[in-house]
């Protein structure tokens, strides 16, 4: 199955052309890394996939359905770039952030609270962040916050995971452990699309490499 199918997409901001006639497919089980220089259109590309932006030309399918109809029933996890507030007093705890990663409605969470607590702790411990459950998110370092955001994206058991530069603020040990988690999840069937600036060396599990350049996204 094609998890993502991009047909003839073009996009420009007012007078800034960004992408031109892009055609790409991501198959189930692929692990794709997208690189490219600053301003080459990587974040714009992800925003198009998430319908934060609408292309002037072309169409996008996910899970074999056109995303113009919404994402209902599609299990997609997303880790945005620099997603957490820099405000140390940001009031949410790690646990509260994790709860927003679960798909089920709030009334169910009340009834099955213990079950969800277990899922949250499992996802946090995969990222070695379980001991921070009750910490305020704003009190964690940038790298620790990113690890929580990855755990949050994984707790709902997505089938497609999209990450925008998740290693920002992480040290090399954290990057290594993130890569190991992603590789393990990918081996169990998770499809991954990740934008990365840094070295590609730790991403030993990736099977496809794309590069954004001059309005195109080229497979390398
Ligand atoms: N909201 C916007 N309005 C106008 N132009 C924009 C807007 N957002 C981005 N751009 C421009 O579009 C181009 C692509 O930007 P984009 O953020 O997608 O690149 P990127 O590859 O993600 O960059 P980086 O590596 O710096 O994150 C750049 O020339 C940028 O200046």
Tab-separated table of N, CA and C in Angstrom, residues 43-182:
chain	number	residue	atom	x	y	z
A	43	UNK	N	10.088	22.177	5.294
A	43	UNK	CA	8.956	22.399	6.214
A	43	UNK	C	7.681	22.669	5.431
A	44	UNK	N	7.814	23.393	4.342
A	44	UNK	CA	6.637	23.656	3.497
A	44	UNK	C	6.057	22.334	2.997
A	45	UNK	N	6.930	21.435	2.587
A	45	UNK	CA	6.501	20.128	2.099
A	45	UNK	C	5.709	19.384	3.187
A	46	UNK	N	6.218	19.388	4.418
A	46	UNK	CA	5.500	18.711	5.510
A	46	UNK	C	4.166	19.405	5.791
A	47	UNK	N	4.167	20.733	5.723
A	47	UNK	CA	2.909	21.464	5.966
A	47	UNK	C	1.851	21.120	4.911
A	48	UNK	N	2.299	20.863	3.693
A	48	UNK	CA	1.353	20.444	2.650
A	48	UNK	C	0.777	19.071	2.982
A	49	UNK	N	1.651	18.175	3.485
A	49	UNK	CA	1.177	16.832	3.854
A	49	UNK	C	0.162	16.897	4.985
A	50	UNK	N	0.345	17.871	5.872
A	50	UNK	CA	-0.532	17.979	7.045
A	50	UNK	C	-1.715	18.911	6.806
A	51	UNK	N	-1.822	19.401	5.569
A	51	UNK	CA	-2.908	20.335	5.185
A	51	UNK	C	-2.893	21.645	5.963
A	52	UNK	N	-1.730	21.983	6.509
A	52	UNK	CA	-1.596	23.327	7.064
A	52	UNK	C	-1.510	24.315	5.912
A	53	UNK	N	-1.047	23.826	4.766
A	53	UNK	CA	-1.014	24.615	3.535
A	53	UNK	C	-1.678	23.786	2.431
A	54	UNK	N	-2.285	24.487	1.474
A	54	UNK	CA	-2.958	23.797	0.372
A	54	UNK	C	-2.175	24.094	-0.915
A	55	UNK	N	-1.816	23.070	-1.679
A	55	UNK	CA	-1.034	23.342	-2.896
A	55	UNK	C	-1.877	24.051	-3.955
A	56	UNK	N	-1.218	24.881	-4.742
A	56	UNK	CA	-1.937	25.543	-5.839
A	56	UNK	C	-2.219	24.539	-6.959
A	57	UNK	N	-1.376	23.502	-7.003
A	57	UNK	CA	-1.571	22.480	-8.048
A	57	UNK	C	-1.280	21.104	-7.467
A	58	UNK	N	-2.040	20.103	-7.939
A	58	UNK	CA	-1.746	18.721	-7.578
A	58	UNK	C	-2.577	18.206	-6.416
A	59	UNK	N	-2.356	16.931	-6.093
A	59	UNK	CA	-3.140	16.319	-5.015
A	59	UNK	C	-2.253	15.405	-4.170
A	60	UNK	N	-2.719	15.158	-2.942
A	60	UNK	CA	-1.960	14.300	-2.021
A	60	UNK	C	-2.911	13.248	-1.456
A	61	UNK	N	-2.457	11.994	-1.517
A	61	UNK	CA	-3.221	10.922	-0.881
A	61	UNK	C	-2.410	10.367	0.278
A	62	UNK	N	-3.130	10.008	1.344
A	62	UNK	CA	-2.506	9.252	2.432
A	62	UNK	C	-3.412	8.082	2.714
A	63	UNK	N	-2.809	6.950	3.042
A	63	UNK	CA	-3.603	5.736	3.266
A	63	UNK	C	-4.585	5.550	2.097
A	64	UNK	N	-4.129	5.926	0.893
A	64	UNK	CA	-4.887	5.768	-0.352
A	64	UNK	C	-6.161	6.624	-0.436
A	65	UNK	N	-6.242	7.644	0.435
A	65	UNK	CA	-7.408	8.555	0.350
A	65	UNK	C	-6.918	9.985	0.180
A	66	UNK	N	-7.637	10.752	-0.639
A	66	UNK	CA	-7.251	12.147	-0.851
A	66	UNK	C	-7.390	12.914	0.469
A	67	UNK	N	-6.341	13.631	0.876
A	67	UNK	CA	-6.396	14.288	2.184
A	67	UNK	C	-7.279	15.534	2.176
A	68	UNK	N	-7.757	15.938	0.991
A	68	UNK	CA	-8.676	17.082	0.984
A	68	UNK	C	-9.968	16.731	1.728
A	69	UNK	N	-10.216	15.435	1.923
A	69	UNK	CA	-11.399	15.011	2.695
A	69	UNK	C	-11.118	14.883	4.186
A	70	UNK	N	-9.916	15.281	4.639
A	70	UNK	CA	-9.565	15.170	6.062
A	70	UNK	C	-8.792	13.893	6.349
A	71	UNK	N	-8.445	13.714	7.625
A	71	UNK	CA	-7.563	12.593	8.011
A	71	UNK	C	-8.287	11.513	8.815
A	72	UNK	N	-9.614	11.491	8.726
A	72	UNK	CA	-10.388	10.574	9.560
A	72	UNK	C	-9.920	9.125	9.356
A	73	UNK	N	-9.667	8.455	10.472
A	73	UNK	CA	-9.287	7.040	10.407
A	73	UNK	C	-7.815	6.824	10.072
A	74	UNK	N	-7.073	7.897	9.796
A	74	UNK	CA	-5.653	7.746	9.445
A	74	UNK	C	-4.824	7.902	10.709
A	75	UNK	N	-4.015	6.890	11.007
A	75	UNK	CA	-3.213	6.961	12.233
A	75	UNK	C	-1.862	7.602	11.920
A	76	UNK	N	-1.833	8.909	12.113
A	76	UNK	CA	-0.636	9.680	11.764
A	76	UNK	C	-0.073	10.321	13.033
A	77	UNK	N	1.198	10.116	13.287
A	77	UNK	CA	1.872	10.807	14.385
A	77	UNK	C	2.721	11.923	13.807
A	78	UNK	N	2.840	13.020	14.528
A	78	UNK	CA	3.592	14.170	14.008
A	78	UNK	C	4.422	14.789	15.122
A	79	UNK	N	5.692	14.988	14.854
A	79	UNK	CA	6.559	15.705	15.791
A	79	UNK	C	7.006	16.986	15.097
A	80	UNK	N	6.400	18.136	15.473
A	80	UNK	CA	6.773	19.383	14.816
A	80	UNK	C	8.146	19.888	15.246
A	81	UNK	N	8.642	20.849	14.472
A	81	UNK	CA	9.946	21.447	14.782
A	81	UNK	C	9.808	22.363	15.998
A	82	UNK	N	10.750	22.310	16.919
A	82	UNK	CA	10.754	23.203	18.106
A	82	UNK	C	9.361	23.389	18.672
A	83	UNK	N	8.742	22.278	19.025
A	83	UNK	CA	7.313	22.340	19.281
A	83	UNK	C	6.921	22.921	20.629
A	84	UNK	N	7.806	22.881	21.618
A	84	UNK	CA	7.402	23.266	22.964
A	84	UNK	C	7.770	24.714	23.255
A	85	UNK	N	6.954	25.278	24.102
A	85	UNK	CA	7.207	26.647	24.517
A	85	UNK	C	8.562	26.761	25.219
A	86	UNK	N	9.241	27.852	24.979
A	86	UNK	CA	10.506	28.107	25.682
A	86	UNK	C	10.225	28.658	27.090
A	87	UNK	N	8.941	28.944	27.342
A	87	UNK	CA	8.549	29.512	28.624
A	87	UNK	C	8.642	28.460	29.722
A	88	UNK	N	9.546	28.694	30.666
A	88	UNK	CA	9.755	27.709	31.730
A	88	UNK	C	8.521	27.511	32.584
A	89	UNK	N	7.621	28.505	32.575
A	89	UNK	CA	6.414	28.396	33.398
A	89	UNK	C	5.238	27.787	32.645
A	90	UNK	N	5.493	27.327	31.409
A	90	UNK	CA	4.431	26.669	30.643
A	90	UNK	C	3.821	25.597	31.546
A	91	UNK	N	2.497	25.688	31.814
A	91	UNK	CA	1.961	24.943	32.947
A	91	UNK	C	1.778	23.432	32.758
A	92	UNK	N	1.764	22.921	31.523
A	92	UNK	CA	1.427	21.501	31.342
A	92	UNK	C	2.531	20.579	31.863
A	93	UNK	N	2.108	19.453	32.435
A	93	UNK	CA	3.094	18.447	32.853
A	93	UNK	C	3.332	17.484	31.689
A	94	UNK	N	4.390	16.692	31.831
A	94	UNK	CA	4.705	15.683	30.814
A	94	UNK	C	3.498	14.756	30.634
A	95	UNK	N	2.882	14.362	31.738
A	95	UNK	CA	1.739	13.460	31.658
A	95	UNK	C	0.591	14.079	30.849
A	96	UNK	N	0.339	15.360	31.088
A	96	UNK	CA	-0.760	16.021	30.358
A	96	UNK	C	-0.460	16.105	28.861
A	97	UNK	N	0.794	16.401	28.543
A	97	UNK	CA	1.189	16.450	27.129
A	97	UNK	C	0.990	15.066	26.493
A	98	UNK	N	1.373	14.030	27.227
A	98	UNK	CA	1.254	12.659	26.707
A	98	UNK	C	-0.206	12.288	26.462
A	99	UNK	N	-1.092	12.734	27.344
A	99	UNK	CA	-2.516	12.402	27.179
A	99	UNK	C	-3.069	12.958	25.872
A	100	UNK	N	-2.548	14.104	25.441
A	100	UNK	CA	-3.051	14.680	24.190
A	100	UNK	C	-2.596	13.866	22.978
A	101	UNK	N	-1.689	12.921	23.190
A	101	UNK	CA	-1.243	12.071	22.080
A	101	UNK	C	-2.118	10.845	21.889
A	102	UNK	N	-3.063	10.626	22.797
A	102	UNK	CA	-3.950	9.464	22.663
A	102	UNK	C	-5.160	9.851	21.828
A	103	UNK	N	-5.569	8.956	20.960
A	103	UNK	CA	-6.648	9.319	20.037
A	103	UNK	C	-8.037	9.228	20.660
A	104	UNK	N	-8.181	8.382	21.676
A	104	UNK	CA	-9.520	8.089	22.179
A	104	UNK	C	-10.144	9.300	22.868
A	105	UNK	N	-11.460	9.408	22.811
A	105	UNK	CA	-12.103	10.558	23.453
A	105	UNK	C	-11.907	10.571	24.963
A	106	UNK	N	-12.064	11.770	25.528
A	106	UNK	CA	-11.764	11.961	26.944
A	106	UNK	C	-12.616	11.071	27.849
A	107	UNK	N	-13.888	10.858	27.486
A	107	UNK	CA	-14.740	10.064	28.381
A	107	UNK	C	-14.186	8.662	28.550
A	108	UNK	N	-13.604	8.112	27.496
A	108	UNK	CA	-13.041	6.765	27.598
A	108	UNK	C	-11.816	6.765	28.505
A	109	UNK	N	-11.044	7.842	28.421
A	109	UNK	CA	-9.839	7.916	29.247
A	109	UNK	C	-10.187	7.849	30.718
A	110	UNK	N	-11.314	8.486	31.075
A	110	UNK	CA	-11.757	8.452	32.460
A	110	UNK	C	-12.024	7.027	32.906
A	111	UNK	N	-12.711	6.292	32.077
A	111	UNK	CA	-13.100	4.923	32.446
A	111	UNK	C	-11.892	3.995	32.488
A	112	UNK	N	-11.023	4.107	31.467
A	112	UNK	CA	-9.898	3.186	31.374
A	112	UNK	C	-8.594	3.866	31.788
A	113	UNK	N	-8.699	4.777	32.746
A	113	UNK	CA	-7.557	5.596	33.127
A	113	UNK	C	-6.265	4.817	33.341
A	114	UNK	N	-6.363	3.674	34.025
A	114	UNK	CA	-5.148	2.911	34.353
A	114	UNK	C	-4.483	2.376	33.095
A	115	UNK	N	-5.331	1.938	32.155
A	115	UNK	CA	-4.798	1.399	30.905
A	115	UNK	C	-3.993	2.481	30.170
A	116	UNK	N	-4.545	3.693	30.159
A	116	UNK	CA	-3.855	4.776	29.463
A	116	UNK	C	-2.579	5.186	30.182
A	117	UNK	N	-2.650	5.145	31.519
A	117	UNK	CA	-1.469	5.476	32.311
A	117	UNK	C	-0.326	4.528	31.939
A	118	UNK	N	-0.664	3.251	31.774
A	118	UNK	CA	0.358	2.243	31.437
A	118	UNK	C	0.963	2.539	30.056
A	119	UNK	N	0.078	2.866	29.107
A	119	UNK	CA	0.554	3.173	27.744
A	119	UNK	C	1.488	4.374	27.763
A	120	UNK	N	1.096	5.392	28.550
A	120	UNK	CA	1.891	6.623	28.626
A	120	UNK	C	3.269	6.314	29.214
A	121	UNK	N	3.280	5.529	30.278
A	121	UNK	CA	4.560	5.196	30.911
A	121	UNK	C	5.439	4.356	29.992
A	122	UNK	N	4.817	3.431	29.253
A	122	UNK	CA	5.594	2.595	28.319
A	122	UNK	C	6.257	3.457	27.244
A	123	UNK	N	5.461	4.392	26.677
A	123	UNK	CA	6.001	5.244	25.607
A	123	UNK	C	7.107	6.146	26.150
A	124	UNK	N	6.917	6.669	27.366
A	124	UNK	CA	7.954	7.530	27.952
A	124	UNK	C	9.212	6.721	28.255
A	125	UNK	N	9.040	5.492	28.727
A	125	UNK	CA	10.240	4.733	29.088
A	125	UNK	C	11.009	4.311	27.835
A	126	UNK	N	10.304	4.159	26.712
A	126	UNK	CA	11.004	3.876	25.453
A	126	UNK	C	11.975	5.016	25.118
A	127	UNK	N	11.603	6.231	25.512
A	127	UNK	CA	12.464	7.391	25.282
A	127	UNK	C	13.256	7.763	26.547
A	128	UNK	N	13.261	6.859	27.528
A	128	UNK	CA	13.965	7.067	28.798
A	128	UNK	C	13.548	8.363	29.481
A	129	UNK	N	12.236	8.635	29.453
A	129	UNK	CA	11.715	9.858	30.062
A	129	UNK	C	10.637	9.558	31.096
A	130	UNK	N	10.477	8.300	31.498
A	130	UNK	CA	9.374	7.946	32.400
A	130	UNK	C	9.518	8.588	33.784
A	131	UNK	N	10.754	8.857	34.195
A	131	UNK	CA	10.916	9.441	35.532
A	131	UNK	C	10.500	10.920	35.558
A	132	UNK	N	10.171	11.476	34.395
A	132	UNK	CA	9.772	12.894	34.328
A	132	UNK	C	8.253	13.071	34.217
A	133	UNK	N	7.515	12.003	34.464
A	133	UNK	CA	6.061	12.012	34.260
A	133	UNK	C	5.363	13.238	34.843
A	134	UNK	N	5.727	13.604	36.076
A	134	UNK	CA	5.002	14.700	36.725
A	134	UNK	C	5.731	16.053	36.603
A	135	UNK	N	6.838	16.059	35.860
A	135	UNK	CA	7.573	17.329	35.698
A	135	UNK	C	6.803	18.270	34.790
A	136	UNK	N	7.054	19.562	35.007
A	136	UNK	CA	6.488	20.527	34.072
A	136	UNK	C	7.351	20.543	32.817
A	137	UNK	N	6.687	20.538	31.668
A	137	UNK	CA	7.412	20.407	30.400
A	137	UNK	C	8.411	21.554	30.213
A	138	UNK	N	8.021	22.764	30.668
A	138	UNK	CA	8.878	23.931	30.495
A	138	UNK	C	10.166	23.857	31.301
A	139	UNK	N	10.186	22.938	32.281
A	139	UNK	CA	11.402	22.819	33.105
A	139	UNK	C	12.413	21.846	32.509
A	140	UNK	N	12.024	21.160	31.433
A	140	UNK	CA	12.954	20.189	30.829
A	140	UNK	C	13.855	20.892	29.811
A	141	UNK	N	14.985	20.262	29.521
A	141	UNK	CA	15.880	20.823	28.500
A	141	UNK	C	15.243	20.632	27.123
A	142	UNK	N	15.765	21.340	26.127
A	142	UNK	CA	15.224	21.238	24.769
A	142	UNK	C	15.226	19.798	24.256
A	143	UNK	N	16.334	19.098	24.495
A	143	UNK	CA	16.453	17.711	24.026
A	143	UNK	C	15.461	16.791	24.735
A	144	UNK	N	15.291	17.025	26.063
A	144	UNK	CA	14.329	16.209	26.826
A	144	UNK	C	12.901	16.466	26.330
A	145	UNK	N	12.608	17.733	26.014
A	145	UNK	CA	11.278	18.068	25.508
A	145	UNK	C	11.016	17.351	24.180
A	146	UNK	N	12.036	17.313	23.339
A	146	UNK	CA	11.869	16.637	22.054
A	146	UNK	C	11.602	15.148	22.258
A	147	UNK	N	12.279	14.558	23.273
A	147	UNK	CA	12.051	13.134	23.551
A	147	UNK	C	10.617	12.898	24.016
A	148	UNK	N	10.088	13.830	24.820
A	148	UNK	CA	8.684	13.715	25.248
A	148	UNK	C	7.764	13.825	24.027
A	149	UNK	N	8.080	14.759	23.124
A	149	UNK	CA	7.218	14.939	21.952
A	149	UNK	C	7.240	13.711	21.052
A	150	UNK	N	8.378	13.027	21.009
A	150	UNK	CA	8.424	11.791	20.228
A	150	UNK	C	7.582	10.709	20.925
A	151	UNK	N	7.737	10.601	22.253
A	151	UNK	CA	6.932	9.626	23.007
A	151	UNK	C	5.447	9.921	22.811
A	152	UNK	N	5.101	11.208	22.806
A	152	UNK	CA	3.702	11.616	22.611
A	152	UNK	C	3.194	11.169	21.234
A	153	UNK	N	4.047	11.332	20.230
A	153	UNK	CA	3.634	10.941	18.880
A	153	UNK	C	3.481	9.420	18.771
A	154	UNK	N	4.258	8.684	19.568
A	154	UNK	CA	4.229	7.218	19.449
A	154	UNK	C	3.157	6.572	20.318
A	155	UNK	N	2.671	7.283	21.339
A	155	UNK	CA	1.784	6.639	22.313
A	155	UNK	C	0.455	6.202	21.677
A	156	UNK	N	0.033	6.902	20.656
A	156	UNK	CA	-1.218	6.524	19.987
A	156	UNK	C	-1.037	5.443	18.933
A	157	UNK	N	0.151	4.824	18.894
A	157	UNK	CA	0.466	3.765	17.927
A	157	UNK	C	0.132	4.176	16.476
A	158	UNK	N	0.825	5.217	15.987
A	158	UNK	CA	0.568	5.635	14.604
A	158	UNK	C	1.087	4.594	13.606
A	159	UNK	N	0.553	4.655	12.394
A	159	UNK	CA	1.068	3.788	11.316
A	159	UNK	C	2.003	4.587	10.414
A	160	UNK	N	1.836	5.910	10.446
A	160	UNK	CA	2.724	6.805	9.696
A	160	UNK	C	3.210	7.877	10.664
A	161	UNK	N	4.532	8.028	10.756
A	161	UNK	CA	5.098	9.026	11.665
A	161	UNK	C	5.864	10.064	10.854
A	162	UNK	N	5.507	11.338	11.069
A	162	UNK	CA	6.156	12.436	10.351
A	162	UNK	C	6.898	13.283	11.377
A	163	UNK	N	8.186	13.499	11.149
A	163	UNK	CA	8.986	14.250	12.116
A	163	UNK	C	9.711	15.384	11.403
A	164	UNK	N	9.607	16.578	11.967
A	164	UNK	CA	10.293	17.738	11.390
A	164	UNK	C	11.486	18.066	12.283
A	165	UNK	N	12.651	17.628	11.859
A	165	UNK	CA	13.878	18.011	12.566
A	165	UNK	C	13.802	17.682	14.072
A	166	UNK	N	13.590	16.404	14.405
A	166	UNK	CA	13.337	16.085	15.819
A	166	UNK	C	14.579	16.148	16.697
A	167	UNK	N	15.765	16.216	16.102
A	167	UNK	CA	16.974	16.135	16.925
A	167	UNK	C	17.481	17.504	17.373
A	168	UNK	N	16.734	18.562	17.038
A	168	UNK	CA	17.146	19.904	17.465
A	168	UNK	C	17.301	19.931	18.984
A	169	UNK	N	18.441	20.375	19.452
A	169	UNK	CA	18.669	20.490	20.895
A	169	UNK	C	19.089	19.195	21.564
A	170	UNK	N	19.211	18.124	20.803
A	170	UNK	CA	19.594	16.843	21.427
A	170	UNK	C	21.097	16.633	21.356
A	171	UNK	N	21.660	16.000	22.411
A	171	UNK	CA	23.070	15.633	22.342
A	171	UNK	C	23.218	14.314	21.575
A	172	UNK	N	24.464	13.908	21.318
A	172	UNK	CA	24.657	12.755	20.433
A	172	UNK	C	24.113	11.460	21.037
A	173	UNK	N	24.127	11.357	22.379
A	173	UNK	CA	23.589	10.141	23.008
A	173	UNK	C	22.073	10.070	22.789
A	174	UNK	N	21.402	11.222	22.951
A	174	UNK	CA	19.945	11.260	22.732
A	174	UNK	C	19.602	10.978	21.271
A	175	UNK	N	20.418	11.522	20.363
A	175	UNK	CA	20.156	11.293	18.937
A	175	UNK	C	20.261	9.793	18.641
A	176	UNK	N	21.310	9.185	19.208
A	176	UNK	CA	21.513	7.748	19.003
A	176	UNK	C	20.299	6.964	19.520
A	177	UNK	N	19.796	7.334	20.713
A	177	UNK	CA	18.681	6.551	21.257
A	177	UNK	C	17.398	6.808	20.470
A	178	UNK	N	17.211	8.039	19.999
A	178	UNK	CA	16.059	8.318	19.129
A	178	UNK	C	16.123	7.458	17.861
A	179	UNK	N	17.322	7.381	17.275
A	179	UNK	CA	17.478	6.605	16.035
A	179	UNK	C	17.190	5.130	16.274
A	180	UNK	N	17.621	4.637	17.445
A	180	UNK	CA	17.368	3.225	17.750
A	180	UNK	C	15.875	2.965	17.898
A	181	UNK	N	15.176	3.884	18.584
A	181	UNK	CA	13.724	3.724	18.757
A	181	UNK	C	13.038	3.739	17.388
A	182	UNK	N	13.423	4.695	16.539
A	182	UNK	CA	12.779	4.791	15.222
A	182	UNK	C	13.037	3.536	14.395
